[in-house]
Amino acid sequence: MKALVLSGGAGTRLRPITHTSAKQLVPVANKPVLFYGLEAIAEAGITEVGIIVGDTEEEIRAAVGDGSRFGIDVTYIPQSEPLGLAHAVLIAQRFLGDDDFVMYLGDNFIVGGIAGLVEGFCADRPDAQILLTQVPDPTAFGVAELDGDGRVVALEEKPKEPKSDMALVGVYLFTKVIHEAVRSIRPSWRGELEITHAIQWLIDQERDVRSTTIRGYWKDTGNVTDMLEVNRTVLETVEPCTRGAHVDDESEIIGRVRIEPGARVTRSRIVGPAIIGARSVISDAYVGPFTSVAHDCRIEDSEIEYSIVLRGASIDGVRRVEASLIGHEVEVTPAPRSPSAHRLVLGDHSKVQISS
């Protein structure tokens, strides 16, 4: 079995972060989301992995390399523009050949991995297997309609009037029959070749399409709210460690806190679960639960909680920051008292909340 990982797409819901960074490389607990997927694929015993890349190809290549660090062999497959999941299968046919494969969306996060799913698929070998989970807002997902026996009878992509609350999770398993399906469909109203249409074609052809409803944790990390939620979930499993870091006697470390080598903590309080990246400086500050601070950051005379701080950012003299995603090399400082005004330099699609 092979794997096809989708790492293209514009990441519009994570702008402005994704103006300068691939959405799949935004870190969760200081590790890119994409890496969790690649690790899950390797743990399932899959070594041949094709990665669909778009405008951020150079950045993805630099981060993943040849895949050896994950125990896999990576082939990069360029996609000129994001034309749908089925289009990704179409352009990857030479790499996939006649092999069974798992298709994994690179910005999805699944607790527990996919080893059991892959093992079951290899044993039963249906033509396709989809993963489903209940969601509160099905209009944002591909949605499956099931009959009384739980069989998939219809699929619809982002329906305005959903017929169920069962959404497709970003992991699919296929045999070679899917190649005929993606060649047989036409672009949707969005101008994309939808994987839901290809699977529907299999259903209409009376092929064996099965579903598994997952009860564990799954998130599509396509927006800030979900990124913070996944970060919280991963941090709950962090093992405390301060080896190689400098923590002075005036600081207080409470709970599961990982402070990476070269980091310095002085006159500060850190309440876990939290992680402080290598060479970061925390001084006269409070870092609260569910916060990830990347490497080479500086937080001084400030408070932050339930947030993600990316490489090289600094927060200095700020009373309170929470539920925030702070980008690379960002500087956050208080406004001058006189005149009483806010001075902002914001990228496109930024969102700012200011307390008067």
Short mmCIF file of C-alpha atoms in Angstrom, two decimals:
data_model
loop_
_atom_site.label_atom_id
_atom_site.label_comp_id
_atom_site.label_asym_id
_atom_site.label_seq_id
_atom_site.Cartn_x
_atom_site.Cartn_y
_atom_site.Cartn_z
CA MET A 1 0.00 0.00 0.00
CA LYS A 2 1.07 3.56 -0.75
CA ALA A 3 0.02 6.91 0.68
CA LEU A 4 -1.00 10.13 -1.03
CA VAL A 5 -0.70 13.20 1.20
CA LEU A 6 -2.29 16.47 0.13
CA SER A 7 -0.18 19.51 1.01
CA GLY A 8 -1.29 22.05 -1.59
CA GLY A 9 -4.10 24.52 -1.12
CA ALA A 10 -4.02 28.20 -0.27
CA GLY A 11 -5.02 27.98 3.39
CA THR A 12 -7.33 30.99 3.11
CA ARG A 13 -8.94 30.37 6.52
CA LEU A 14 -5.56 30.74 8.25
CA ARG A 15 -4.59 34.03 6.64
CA PRO A 16 -2.50 36.10 7.14
CA ILE A 17 -0.27 33.29 8.52
CA THR A 18 -0.55 31.37 5.24
CA HIS A 19 0.46 34.35 3.12
CA THR A 20 4.03 33.43 4.03
CA SER A 21 3.79 29.84 5.29
CA ALA A 22 2.18 26.56 4.24
CA LYS A 23 -0.87 25.79 6.36
CA GLN A 24 0.34 22.20 6.83
CA LEU A 25 3.50 23.51 8.51
CA VAL A 26 1.80 25.63 11.16
CA PRO A 27 2.98 23.96 14.39
CA VAL A 28 0.90 22.17 16.99
CA ALA A 29 2.85 21.73 20.24
CA ASN A 30 5.86 23.03 18.28
CA LYS A 31 5.61 20.37 15.56
CA PRO A 32 4.03 20.98 12.11
CA VAL A 33 0.59 19.44 11.65
CA LEU A 34 1.85 17.66 8.52
CA PHE A 35 4.45 15.76 10.55
CA TYR A 36 1.76 14.09 12.68
CA GLY A 37 0.17 12.70 9.52
CA LEU A 38 3.48 11.45 8.11
CA GLU A 39 4.26 9.76 11.43
CA ALA A 40 0.83 8.07 11.43
CA ILE A 41 1.44 6.80 7.89
CA ALA A 42 4.85 5.40 8.85
CA GLU A 43 3.38 3.75 11.96
CA ALA A 44 0.85 2.01 9.69
CA GLY A 45 3.78 0.38 7.85
CA ILE A 46 3.49 2.48 4.68
CA THR A 47 6.82 3.62 3.27
CA GLU A 48 6.04 4.91 -0.26
CA VAL A 49 4.45 8.34 0.10
CA GLY A 50 3.50 10.84 -2.59
CA ILE A 51 3.01 14.43 -1.45
CA ILE A 52 0.87 16.75 -3.55
CA VAL A 53 2.42 20.23 -3.45
CA GLY A 54 1.40 23.61 -4.82
CA ASP A 55 2.69 27.15 -4.36
CA THR A 56 4.39 26.23 -1.08
CA GLU A 57 6.32 23.32 -2.64
CA GLU A 58 9.73 24.75 -1.73
CA GLU A 59 8.79 25.13 1.92
CA ILE A 60 7.26 21.64 2.14
CA ARG A 61 10.35 20.11 0.50
CA ALA A 62 12.65 21.93 2.93
CA ALA A 63 10.68 20.69 5.93
CA VAL A 64 10.08 17.07 4.89
CA GLY A 65 13.11 16.35 2.71
CA ASP A 66 13.29 12.82 1.33
CA GLY A 67 11.19 11.49 4.21
CA SER A 68 13.97 9.46 5.81
CA ARG A 69 13.51 11.20 9.17
CA PHE A 70 10.03 9.65 9.26
CA GLY A 71 11.08 6.26 7.88
CA ILE A 72 9.38 6.85 4.53
CA ASP A 73 10.41 7.51 0.92
CA VAL A 74 8.79 10.68 -0.41
CA THR A 75 7.91 11.54 -4.02
CA TYR A 76 6.74 15.12 -4.66
CA ILE A 77 3.88 15.59 -7.12
CA PRO A 78 3.31 19.22 -8.25
CA GLN A 79 -0.25 20.48 -8.69
CA SER A 80 -0.48 23.68 -10.72
CA GLU A 81 -3.51 24.89 -8.75
CA PRO A 82 -5.86 23.33 -6.17
CA LEU A 83 -8.49 21.77 -8.42
CA GLY A 84 -9.99 19.31 -5.95
CA LEU A 85 -9.11 16.10 -4.12
CA ALA A 86 -10.10 13.93 -7.07
CA HIS A 87 -7.79 15.99 -9.28
CA ALA A 88 -4.95 15.15 -6.88
CA VAL A 89 -5.67 11.44 -7.41
CA LEU A 90 -5.80 12.03 -11.17
CA ILE A 91 -2.35 13.63 -11.38
CA ALA A 92 -0.85 11.07 -8.99
CA GLN A 93 -1.83 8.02 -11.04
CA ARG A 94 1.70 7.41 -12.35
CA PHE A 95 3.02 7.33 -8.77
CA LEU A 96 0.14 5.22 -7.44
CA GLY A 97 0.03 2.68 -10.27
CA ASP A 98 -2.32 -0.21 -9.48
CA ASP A 99 -1.54 -0.21 -5.76
CA ASP A 100 -4.03 0.30 -2.98
CA PHE A 101 -3.48 3.61 -1.21
CA VAL A 102 -4.55 5.81 1.65
CA MET A 103 -5.23 9.47 0.87
CA TYR A 104 -4.46 11.73 3.83
CA LEU A 105 -5.20 15.45 3.98
CA GLY A 106 -2.06 17.08 5.34
CA ASP A 107 -3.86 19.59 7.56
CA ASN A 108 -5.99 16.96 9.34
CA PHE A 109 -5.27 15.65 12.81
CA ILE A 110 -6.46 12.25 14.07
CA VAL A 111 -5.69 10.92 17.53
CA GLY A 112 -4.77 7.23 17.51
CA GLY A 113 -3.31 7.06 14.01
CA ILE A 114 -4.52 4.96 11.08
CA ALA A 115 -2.73 1.63 11.58
CA GLY A 116 -5.93 -0.23 12.51
CA LEU A 117 -7.83 1.26 9.57
CA VAL A 118 -5.11 0.27 7.11
CA GLU A 119 -4.91 -3.25 8.52
CA GLY A 120 -8.67 -3.72 8.22
CA PHE A 121 -8.74 -2.35 4.68
CA CYS A 122 -5.94 -4.65 3.56
CA ALA A 123 -7.79 -7.64 5.01
CA ASP A 124 -11.22 -6.90 3.47
CA ARG A 125 -10.19 -4.83 0.40
CA PRO A 126 -13.41 -2.96 -0.40
CA ASP A 127 -13.17 -0.65 -3.40
CA ALA A 128 -13.24 2.36 -1.11
CA GLN A 129 -13.47 3.07 2.57
CA ILE A 130 -14.33 6.46 4.07
CA LEU A 131 -14.11 7.75 7.61
CA LEU A 132 -17.06 9.58 9.12
CA THR A 133 -17.67 11.60 12.26
CA GLN A 134 -20.59 13.59 13.61
CA VAL A 135 -20.19 17.36 13.33
CA PRO A 136 -22.35 20.27 14.50
CA ASP A 137 -22.16 22.12 11.14
CA PRO A 138 -22.21 19.65 8.23
CA THR A 139 -22.46 22.45 5.63
CA ALA A 140 -18.69 22.96 5.93
CA PHE A 141 -17.80 19.36 4.98
CA GLY A 142 -18.44 16.53 2.61
CA VAL A 143 -21.48 14.75 4.05
CA ALA A 144 -22.56 11.09 3.83
CA GLU A 145 -26.15 9.87 3.76
CA LEU A 146 -26.57 6.42 5.29
CA ASP A 147 -29.44 3.93 5.00
CA GLY A 148 -31.04 2.10 7.91
CA ASP A 149 -28.27 -0.48 7.93
CA GLY A 150 -25.54 2.15 8.05
CA ARG A 151 -24.49 1.72 4.39
CA VAL A 152 -23.41 4.76 2.39
CA VAL A 153 -26.05 5.62 -0.20
CA ALA A 154 -25.07 9.16 -1.18
CA LEU A 155 -22.39 11.79 -0.69
CA GLU A 156 -22.58 15.55 -1.09
CA GLU A 157 -19.85 18.19 -0.88
CA LYS A 158 -20.60 21.14 1.45
CA PRO A 159 -24.39 20.86 1.07
CA LYS A 160 -26.60 23.86 1.82
CA GLU A 161 -29.23 21.50 3.25
CA PRO A 162 -27.37 18.46 4.68
CA LYS A 163 -29.21 15.15 4.80
CA SER A 164 -27.16 14.02 7.80
CA ASP A 165 -24.59 15.26 10.29
CA MET A 166 -22.01 12.64 9.28
CA ALA A 167 -18.98 14.41 7.79
CA LEU A 168 -16.12 12.85 5.88
CA VAL A 169 -12.85 12.88 7.78
CA GLY A 170 -9.78 13.70 5.69
CA VAL A 171 -8.58 10.10 5.34
CA TYR A 172 -9.71 7.81 2.50
CA LEU A 173 -8.65 4.31 1.45
CA PHE A 174 -8.91 3.14 -2.16
CA THR A 175 -8.10 0.35 -4.56
CA LYS A 176 -7.13 1.11 -8.17
CA VAL A 177 -10.83 1.34 -9.12
CA ILE A 178 -10.83 4.96 -7.94
CA HIS A 179 -8.77 5.93 -11.00
CA GLU A 180 -11.65 5.05 -13.30
CA ALA A 181 -13.97 7.04 -11.05
CA VAL A 182 -11.91 10.26 -11.11
CA ARG A 183 -11.69 10.05 -14.91
CA SER A 184 -15.47 9.69 -15.15
CA ILE A 185 -16.59 12.78 -13.24
CA ARG A 186 -16.83 16.44 -14.20
CA PRO A 187 -15.90 19.57 -12.22
CA SER A 188 -18.41 20.73 -9.64
CA TRP A 189 -19.94 24.21 -9.42
CA ARG A 190 -16.77 25.16 -7.53
CA GLY A 191 -14.69 24.25 -10.58
CA GLU A 192 -13.09 21.33 -8.73
CA LEU A 193 -13.03 17.57 -9.20
CA GLU A 194 -14.66 16.47 -5.95
CA ILE A 195 -13.62 13.21 -4.30
CA THR A 196 -17.21 12.91 -3.05
CA HIS A 197 -18.37 12.78 -6.69
CA ALA A 198 -15.83 10.07 -7.48
CA ILE A 199 -16.95 7.97 -4.51
CA GLN A 200 -20.58 8.56 -5.50
CA TRP A 201 -19.69 7.23 -8.94
CA LEU A 202 -18.41 4.06 -7.26
CA ILE A 203 -21.67 3.77 -5.31
CA ASP A 204 -23.73 4.25 -8.49
CA GLN A 205 -21.66 1.52 -10.15
CA GLU A 206 -22.54 -0.77 -7.22
CA ARG A 207 -18.95 -0.97 -6.09
CA ASP A 208 -18.10 -1.89 -2.51
CA VAL A 209 -17.92 1.39 -0.60
CA ARG A 210 -17.72 1.09 3.17
CA SER A 211 -17.60 3.57 6.01
CA THR A 212 -16.15 3.64 9.49
CA THR A 213 -17.41 6.07 12.09
CA ILE A 214 -14.56 7.25 14.26
CA ARG A 215 -15.24 7.98 17.90
CA GLY A 216 -11.84 9.44 18.70
CA TYR A 217 -10.57 12.94 18.24
CA TRP A 218 -10.40 14.48 14.76
CA LYS A 219 -9.92 18.03 13.59
CA ASP A 220 -9.48 19.81 10.29
CA THR A 221 -6.93 22.44 11.35
CA GLY A 222 -7.95 24.87 8.62
CA ASN A 223 -8.79 27.78 10.95
CA VAL A 224 -7.36 29.41 14.06
CA THR A 225 -10.03 28.11 16.42
CA ASP A 226 -9.37 24.50 15.44
CA MET A 227 -5.59 25.01 15.50
CA LEU A 228 -5.80 26.17 19.11
CA GLU A 229 -8.07 23.26 20.01
CA VAL A 230 -5.68 20.69 18.50
CA ASN A 231 -2.78 22.41 20.24
CA ARG A 232 -4.65 22.03 23.53
CA THR A 233 -5.30 18.34 22.90
CA VAL A 234 -1.68 17.55 22.05
CA LEU A 235 -0.30 19.54 24.98
CA GLU A 236 -2.38 17.43 27.35
CA THR A 237 -0.03 14.55 26.50
CA VAL A 238 3.25 16.47 26.87
CA GLU A 239 5.90 15.00 29.15
CA PRO A 240 7.46 17.54 31.53
CA CYS A 241 11.15 18.22 30.96
CA THR A 242 13.51 21.11 31.66
CA ARG A 243 16.80 19.40 30.75
CA GLY A 244 19.19 21.79 29.06
CA ALA A 245 17.12 24.86 29.97
CA HIS A 246 17.90 27.53 32.56
CA VAL A 247 15.15 28.17 35.13
CA ASP A 248 16.06 30.51 37.97
CA ASP A 249 15.02 30.10 41.61
CA GLU A 250 12.50 32.94 41.38
CA SER A 251 10.47 31.13 38.72
CA GLU A 252 7.64 28.68 39.29
CA ILE A 253 6.91 25.74 36.97
CA ILE A 254 3.56 24.03 37.60
CA GLY A 255 2.19 20.92 35.90
CA ARG A 256 3.25 19.38 32.59
CA VAL A 257 5.70 21.87 31.16
CA ARG A 258 8.41 21.12 28.61
CA ILE A 259 11.19 23.67 28.37
CA GLU A 260 13.56 22.85 25.54
CA PRO A 261 17.37 23.17 25.62
CA GLY A 262 18.77 26.67 25.55
CA ALA A 263 15.57 28.33 26.79
CA ARG A 264 15.79 30.72 29.75
CA VAL A 265 13.08 31.36 32.34
CA THR A 266 13.61 34.14 34.89
CA ARG A 267 11.21 35.57 37.48
CA SER A 268 8.29 33.94 35.69
CA ARG A 269 5.43 31.52 36.26
CA ILE A 270 4.58 28.80 33.73
CA VAL A 271 1.47 26.67 34.25
CA GLY A 272 1.15 23.59 32.09
CA PRO A 273 0.41 21.93 29.90
CA ALA A 274 2.76 24.16 27.95
CA ILE A 275 5.91 24.01 25.87
CA ILE A 276 8.69 26.58 25.57
CA GLY A 277 10.91 26.23 22.50
CA ALA A 278 14.69 26.15 22.34
CA ARG A 279 16.52 29.42 23.01
CA SER A 280 13.33 31.27 23.90
CA VAL A 281 13.41 33.75 26.78
CA ILE A 282 10.59 34.05 29.31
CA SER A 283 11.24 36.93 31.71
CA ASP A 284 8.95 38.54 34.33
CA ALA A 285 6.08 36.83 32.56
CA TYR A 286 3.18 34.42 33.00
CA VAL A 287 2.66 31.62 30.48
CA GLY A 288 -0.63 29.86 31.10
CA PRO A 289 -2.05 26.45 30.19
CA PHE A 290 -2.34 25.23 26.58
CA THR A 291 0.32 27.56 25.24
CA SER A 292 3.03 26.62 22.74
CA VAL A 293 5.96 29.00 22.38
CA ALA A 294 8.24 28.13 19.45
CA HIS A 295 12.01 28.50 19.38
CA ASP A 296 13.83 31.84 19.55
CA CYS A 297 10.86 33.73 20.99
CA ARG A 298 10.87 36.36 23.73
CA ILE A 299 8.06 36.97 26.22
CA GLU A 300 8.80 39.70 28.77
CA ASP A 301 6.64 41.51 31.30
CA SER A 302 3.54 39.94 29.72
CA GLU A 303 0.84 37.30 30.21
CA ILE A 304 -0.23 34.75 27.60
CA GLU A 305 -2.51 31.73 27.73
CA TYR A 306 -4.20 29.24 25.34
CA SER A 307 -2.15 30.47 22.39
CA ILE A 308 0.41 29.49 19.76
CA VAL A 309 3.48 31.66 19.31
CA LEU A 310 5.56 31.01 16.20
CA ARG A 311 9.31 31.23 15.67
CA GLY A 312 11.07 34.47 16.52
CA ALA A 313 8.04 36.34 17.87
CA SER A 314 8.29 38.73 20.82
CA ILE A 315 5.67 39.92 23.30
CA ASP A 316 6.87 42.71 25.55
CA GLY A 317 4.93 44.68 28.16
CA VAL A 318 1.50 43.38 27.15
CA ARG A 319 -1.03 42.93 29.92
CA ARG A 320 -2.83 39.84 28.63
CA VAL A 321 -2.93 37.75 25.44
CA GLU A 322 -5.16 34.70 25.05
CA ALA A 323 -6.69 32.47 22.36
CA SER A 324 -4.24 33.89 19.83
CA LEU A 325 -2.01 32.71 16.99
CA ILE A 326 1.10 34.91 16.83
CA GLY A 327 3.05 34.62 13.56
CA HIS A 328 6.75 34.36 12.79
CA GLU A 329 8.91 37.33 13.85
CA VAL A 330 5.86 39.25 15.08
CA GLU A 331 6.38 42.03 17.65
CA VAL A 332 3.60 42.72 20.15
CA THR A 333 4.04 45.79 22.36
CA PRO A 334 1.73 48.18 24.24
CA ALA A 335 0.58 51.37 22.57
CA PRO A 336 2.03 54.65 23.92
CA ARG A 337 -0.12 56.35 26.55
CA SER A 338 -0.01 59.68 24.76
CA PRO A 339 -1.60 60.17 22.38
CA SER A 340 -4.24 57.61 23.29
CA ALA A 341 -4.24 55.70 20.03
CA HIS A 342 -3.43 52.27 18.61
CA ARG A 343 -0.70 51.96 15.98
CA LEU A 344 -1.12 48.87 13.79
CA VAL A 345 0.72 47.25 10.90
CA LEU A 346 -1.50 44.36 9.79
CA GLY A 347 -1.36 41.97 6.86
CA ASP A 348 -4.29 41.11 4.62
CA HIS A 349 -7.12 39.14 6.26
CA SER A 350 -5.87 39.92 9.79
CA LYS A 351 -8.30 39.93 12.70
CA VAL A 352 -7.69 42.25 15.67
CA GLN A 353 -9.64 42.77 18.88
CA ILE A 354 -8.81 45.93 20.85
CA SER A 355 -10.07 46.72 24.36
CA SER A 356 -10.65 50.43 24.78
#
